[in-house]
Short mmCIF file of C-alpha atoms in Angstrom, two decimals:
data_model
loop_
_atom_site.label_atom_id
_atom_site.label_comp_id
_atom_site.label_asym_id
_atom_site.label_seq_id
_atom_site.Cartn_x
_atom_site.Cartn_y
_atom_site.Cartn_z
CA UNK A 1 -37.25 67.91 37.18
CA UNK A 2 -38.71 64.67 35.31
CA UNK A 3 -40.66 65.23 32.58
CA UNK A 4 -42.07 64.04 29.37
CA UNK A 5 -43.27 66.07 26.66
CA UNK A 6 -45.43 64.76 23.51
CA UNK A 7 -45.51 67.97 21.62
CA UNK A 8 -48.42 66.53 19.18
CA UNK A 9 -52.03 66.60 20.69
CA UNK A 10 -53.00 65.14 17.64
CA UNK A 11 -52.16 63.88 14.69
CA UNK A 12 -54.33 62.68 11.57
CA UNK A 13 -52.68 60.71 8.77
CA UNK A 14 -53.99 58.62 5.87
CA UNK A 15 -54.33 54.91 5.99
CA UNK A 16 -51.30 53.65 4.64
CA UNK A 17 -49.17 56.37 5.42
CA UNK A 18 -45.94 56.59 6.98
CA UNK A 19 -46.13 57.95 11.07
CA UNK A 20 -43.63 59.53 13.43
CA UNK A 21 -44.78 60.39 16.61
CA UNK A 22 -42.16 62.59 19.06
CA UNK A 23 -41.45 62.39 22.35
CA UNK A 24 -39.05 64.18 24.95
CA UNK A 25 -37.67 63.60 28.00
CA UNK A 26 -36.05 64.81 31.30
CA UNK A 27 -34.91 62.76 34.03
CA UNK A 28 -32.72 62.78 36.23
CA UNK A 29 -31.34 58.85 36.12
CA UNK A 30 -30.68 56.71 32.86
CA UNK A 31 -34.05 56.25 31.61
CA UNK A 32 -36.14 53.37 31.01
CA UNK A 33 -37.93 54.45 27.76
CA UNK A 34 -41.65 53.09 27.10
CA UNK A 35 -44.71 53.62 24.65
CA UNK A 36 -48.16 52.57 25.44
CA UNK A 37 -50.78 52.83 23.50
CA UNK A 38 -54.63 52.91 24.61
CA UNK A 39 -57.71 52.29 21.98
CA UNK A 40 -60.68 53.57 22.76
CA UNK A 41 -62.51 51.65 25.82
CA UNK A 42 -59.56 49.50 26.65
CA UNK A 43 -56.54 49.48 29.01
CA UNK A 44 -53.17 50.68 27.90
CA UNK A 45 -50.66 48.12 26.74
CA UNK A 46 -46.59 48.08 26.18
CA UNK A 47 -45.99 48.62 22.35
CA UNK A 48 -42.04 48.40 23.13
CA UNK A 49 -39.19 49.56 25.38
CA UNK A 50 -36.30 50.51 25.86
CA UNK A 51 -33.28 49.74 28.25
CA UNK A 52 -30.09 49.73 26.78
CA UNK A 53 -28.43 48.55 23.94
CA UNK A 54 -29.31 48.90 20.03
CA UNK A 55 -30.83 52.26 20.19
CA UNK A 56 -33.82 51.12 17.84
CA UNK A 57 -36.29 49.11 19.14
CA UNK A 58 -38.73 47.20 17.66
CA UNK A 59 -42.47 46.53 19.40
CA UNK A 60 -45.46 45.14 18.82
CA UNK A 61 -48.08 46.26 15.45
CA UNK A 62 -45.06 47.02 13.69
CA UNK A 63 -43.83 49.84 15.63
CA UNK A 64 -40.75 50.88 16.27
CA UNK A 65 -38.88 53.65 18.40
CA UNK A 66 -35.37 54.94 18.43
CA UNK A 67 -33.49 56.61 21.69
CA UNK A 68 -31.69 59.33 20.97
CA UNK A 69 -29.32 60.43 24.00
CA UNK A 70 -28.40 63.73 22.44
CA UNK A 71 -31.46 65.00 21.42
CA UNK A 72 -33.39 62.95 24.45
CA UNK A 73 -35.73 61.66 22.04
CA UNK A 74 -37.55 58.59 21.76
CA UNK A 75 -39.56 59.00 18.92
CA UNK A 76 -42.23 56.29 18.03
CA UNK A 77 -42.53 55.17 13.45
CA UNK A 78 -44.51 53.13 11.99
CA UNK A 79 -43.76 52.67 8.19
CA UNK A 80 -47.81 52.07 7.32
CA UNK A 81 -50.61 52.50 9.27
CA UNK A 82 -53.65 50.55 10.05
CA UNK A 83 -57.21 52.20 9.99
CA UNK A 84 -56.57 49.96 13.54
CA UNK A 85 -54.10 51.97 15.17
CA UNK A 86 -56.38 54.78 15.51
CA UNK A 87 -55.92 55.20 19.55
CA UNK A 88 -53.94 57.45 22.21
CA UNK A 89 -50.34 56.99 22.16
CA UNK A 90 -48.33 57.81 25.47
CA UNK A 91 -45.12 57.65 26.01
CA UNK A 92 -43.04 57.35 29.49
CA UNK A 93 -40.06 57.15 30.99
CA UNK A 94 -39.31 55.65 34.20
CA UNK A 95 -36.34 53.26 36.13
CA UNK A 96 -36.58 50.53 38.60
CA UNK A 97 -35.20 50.61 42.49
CA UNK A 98 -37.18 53.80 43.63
CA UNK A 99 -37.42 55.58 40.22
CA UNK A 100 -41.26 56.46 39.60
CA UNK A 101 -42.82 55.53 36.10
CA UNK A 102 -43.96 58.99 34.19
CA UNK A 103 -45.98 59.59 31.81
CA UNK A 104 -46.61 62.52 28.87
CA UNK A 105 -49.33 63.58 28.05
CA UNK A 106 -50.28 61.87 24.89
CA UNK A 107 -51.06 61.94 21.46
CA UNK A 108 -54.42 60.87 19.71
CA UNK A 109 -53.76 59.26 16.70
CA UNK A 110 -56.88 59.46 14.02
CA UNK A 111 -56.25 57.38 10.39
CA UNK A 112 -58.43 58.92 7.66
CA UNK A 113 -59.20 56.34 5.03
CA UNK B 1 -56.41 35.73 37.45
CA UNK B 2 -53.06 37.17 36.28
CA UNK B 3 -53.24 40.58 35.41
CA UNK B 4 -53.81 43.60 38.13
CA UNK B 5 -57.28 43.67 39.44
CA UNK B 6 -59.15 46.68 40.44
CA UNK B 7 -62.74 47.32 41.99
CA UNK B 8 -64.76 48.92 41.46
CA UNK B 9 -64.97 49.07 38.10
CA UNK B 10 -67.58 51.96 38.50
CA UNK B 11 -68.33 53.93 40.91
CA UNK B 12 -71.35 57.10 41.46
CA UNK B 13 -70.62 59.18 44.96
CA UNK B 14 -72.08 62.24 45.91
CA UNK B 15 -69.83 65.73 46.36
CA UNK B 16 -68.46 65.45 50.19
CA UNK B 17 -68.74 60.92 50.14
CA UNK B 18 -65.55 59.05 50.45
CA UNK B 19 -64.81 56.67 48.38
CA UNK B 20 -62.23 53.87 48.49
CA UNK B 21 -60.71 52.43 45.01
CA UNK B 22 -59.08 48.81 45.34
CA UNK B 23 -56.40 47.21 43.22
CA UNK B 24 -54.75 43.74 43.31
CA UNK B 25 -51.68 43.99 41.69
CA UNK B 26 -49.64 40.82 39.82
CA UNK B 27 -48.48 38.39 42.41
CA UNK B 28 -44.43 39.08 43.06
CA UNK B 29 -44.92 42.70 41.90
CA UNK B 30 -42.46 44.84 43.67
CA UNK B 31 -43.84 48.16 42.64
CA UNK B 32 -47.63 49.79 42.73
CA UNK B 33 -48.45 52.73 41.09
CA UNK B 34 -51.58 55.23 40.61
CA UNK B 35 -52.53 56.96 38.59
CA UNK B 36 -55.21 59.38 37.77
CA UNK B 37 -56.94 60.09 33.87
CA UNK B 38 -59.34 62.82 33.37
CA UNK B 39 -61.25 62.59 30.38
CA UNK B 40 -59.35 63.42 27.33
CA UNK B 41 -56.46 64.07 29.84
CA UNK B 42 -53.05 62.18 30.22
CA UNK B 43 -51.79 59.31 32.92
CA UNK B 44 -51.45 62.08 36.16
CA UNK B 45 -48.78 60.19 38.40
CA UNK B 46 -50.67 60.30 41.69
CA UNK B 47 -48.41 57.66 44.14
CA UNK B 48 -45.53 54.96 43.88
CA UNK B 49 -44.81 51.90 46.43
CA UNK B 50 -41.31 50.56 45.80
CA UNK B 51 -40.99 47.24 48.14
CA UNK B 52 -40.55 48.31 51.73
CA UNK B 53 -39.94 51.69 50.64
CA UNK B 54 -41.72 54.94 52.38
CA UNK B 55 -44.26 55.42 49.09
CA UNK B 56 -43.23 58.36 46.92
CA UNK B 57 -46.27 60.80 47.34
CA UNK B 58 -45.84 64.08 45.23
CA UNK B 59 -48.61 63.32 43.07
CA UNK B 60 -51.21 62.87 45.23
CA UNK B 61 -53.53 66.43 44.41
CA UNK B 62 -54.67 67.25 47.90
CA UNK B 63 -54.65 65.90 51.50
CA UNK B 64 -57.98 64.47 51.10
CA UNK B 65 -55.93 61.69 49.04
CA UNK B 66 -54.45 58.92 50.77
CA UNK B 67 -53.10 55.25 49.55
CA UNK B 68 -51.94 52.61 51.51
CA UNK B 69 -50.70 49.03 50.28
CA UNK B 70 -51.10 46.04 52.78
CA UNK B 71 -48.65 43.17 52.85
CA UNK B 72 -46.74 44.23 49.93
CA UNK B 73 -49.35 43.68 47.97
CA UNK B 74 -53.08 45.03 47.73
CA UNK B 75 -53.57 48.53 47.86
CA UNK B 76 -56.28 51.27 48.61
CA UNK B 77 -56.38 54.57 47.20
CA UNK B 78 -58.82 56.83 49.39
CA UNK B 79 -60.33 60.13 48.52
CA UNK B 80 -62.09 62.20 51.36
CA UNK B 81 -64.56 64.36 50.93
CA UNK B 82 -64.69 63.78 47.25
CA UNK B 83 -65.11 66.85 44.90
CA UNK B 84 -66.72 67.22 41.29
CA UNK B 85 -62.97 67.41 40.16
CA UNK B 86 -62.36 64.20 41.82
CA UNK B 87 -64.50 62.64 38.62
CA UNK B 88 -61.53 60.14 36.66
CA UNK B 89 -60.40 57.11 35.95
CA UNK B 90 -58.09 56.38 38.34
CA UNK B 91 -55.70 53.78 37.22
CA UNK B 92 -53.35 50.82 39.35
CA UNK B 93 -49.87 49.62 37.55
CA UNK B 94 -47.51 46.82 38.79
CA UNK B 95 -44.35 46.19 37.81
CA UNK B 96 -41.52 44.18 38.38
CA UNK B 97 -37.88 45.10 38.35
CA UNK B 98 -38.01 45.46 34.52
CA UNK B 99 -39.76 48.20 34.81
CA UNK B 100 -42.78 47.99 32.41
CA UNK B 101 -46.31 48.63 33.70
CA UNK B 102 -48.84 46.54 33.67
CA UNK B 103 -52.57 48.11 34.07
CA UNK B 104 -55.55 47.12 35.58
CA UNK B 105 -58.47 48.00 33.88
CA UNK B 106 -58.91 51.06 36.13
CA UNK B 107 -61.89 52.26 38.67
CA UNK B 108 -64.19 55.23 36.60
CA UNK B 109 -65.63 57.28 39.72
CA UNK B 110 -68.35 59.82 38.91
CA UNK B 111 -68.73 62.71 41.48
CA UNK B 112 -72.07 64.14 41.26
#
């Protein structure tokens, strides 16, 4: 079965500090590996993906994620964070050609100052 | 504009109304999804449309859900009979073959 698991309902870390947030997956095609992030009252936007290639991907904010096959991770750092980045954090997996898009079920990120 | 379009943006029915969400995805868009976001909740996959594909419907809750997309292109996501539960923001994607989703602002319906 497909699946995504964000193990982390929440997470609170001081501005400035270092974040790792984990993600897990289950699918039953090579995966198409995404993070979106939504702030609060907006849409949710594409932080970074990933497809093949260089398992570490850089996105958007200074984010960045790395796939890792064996553990079927794709776990989302950030080396500082923003009092800005405050917002829910999804990640998803998905294909093209017939392969749905899902998603887990998120992590709220809350920066204390 | 350019990015997927969905109306309304709001919407206030009364238990037992149906109700008809609209989204316009990106023009050339092969793929349309829905989805569904109860409050505090996470993105519940409701529906899929792949090109000319038959729609992948395993998310959709009950059978008082339907969707349809027109022309390859706009679609309607009905709900019969709607249901306090029904209350969400249900959300429209589009994508091309690369994959990555791009939202519409999504349609808040309040069932009272």
């Amino acid at each position: 079965a497909q699946s995504v698991t964000q193990p982390d309902i929440h997470i609170t870390v001081s501005e400035g500090a270092s974040l790792e947030l984990r993600c897990n997956y289950s699918y039953g095609a090579t995966p198409y590996l995404f993070w979106y992030v939504q702030s609060p009252g907006q849409g949710l936007q594409l932080l970074l993906k990933y497809f093949s290639g260089d398992t570490l991907v850089q996105g958007i904010k200074g984010f960045e994620a790395e796939f890792k096959r064996s553990q079927s991770s794709f776990n989302l750092r950030k080396p500082s964070v923003h009092w800005s980045d405050a917002a829910e954090y999804f990640c998803a997996v998905g294909n093209t050609g017939g392969f749905k898009t899902i998603f887990g079920a998120g992590t709220r990120l809350f920066v204390k100052a | 504009g350019a990015g997927v379009s969905q109306s309304p943006s709001n919407k206030v029915t009364e238990k037992g109304k149906d109700v008809e969400l609209r989204c316009d995805p990106i023009s050339g868009h092969t793929a349309l999804y829905w989805y569904r976001q109860s409050l505090g909740q996470g993105l519940e996959f409701l529906i899929y449309f792949q090109g000319n594909s038959a729609p992948d419907k395993s998310g959709l809750p009950s059978d008082r859900f339907s969707a349809e997309r027109t022309g390859g292109s706009v679609s309607t996501l009905t709900i019969q009979r709607t249901q306090q539960e029904d209350s969400a923001v249900y959300l429209c994607a589009s994508s091309t073959d690369t994959g990555e989703l791009f939202f519409g602002e999504g349609s808040r319906l309040t069932v009272l």
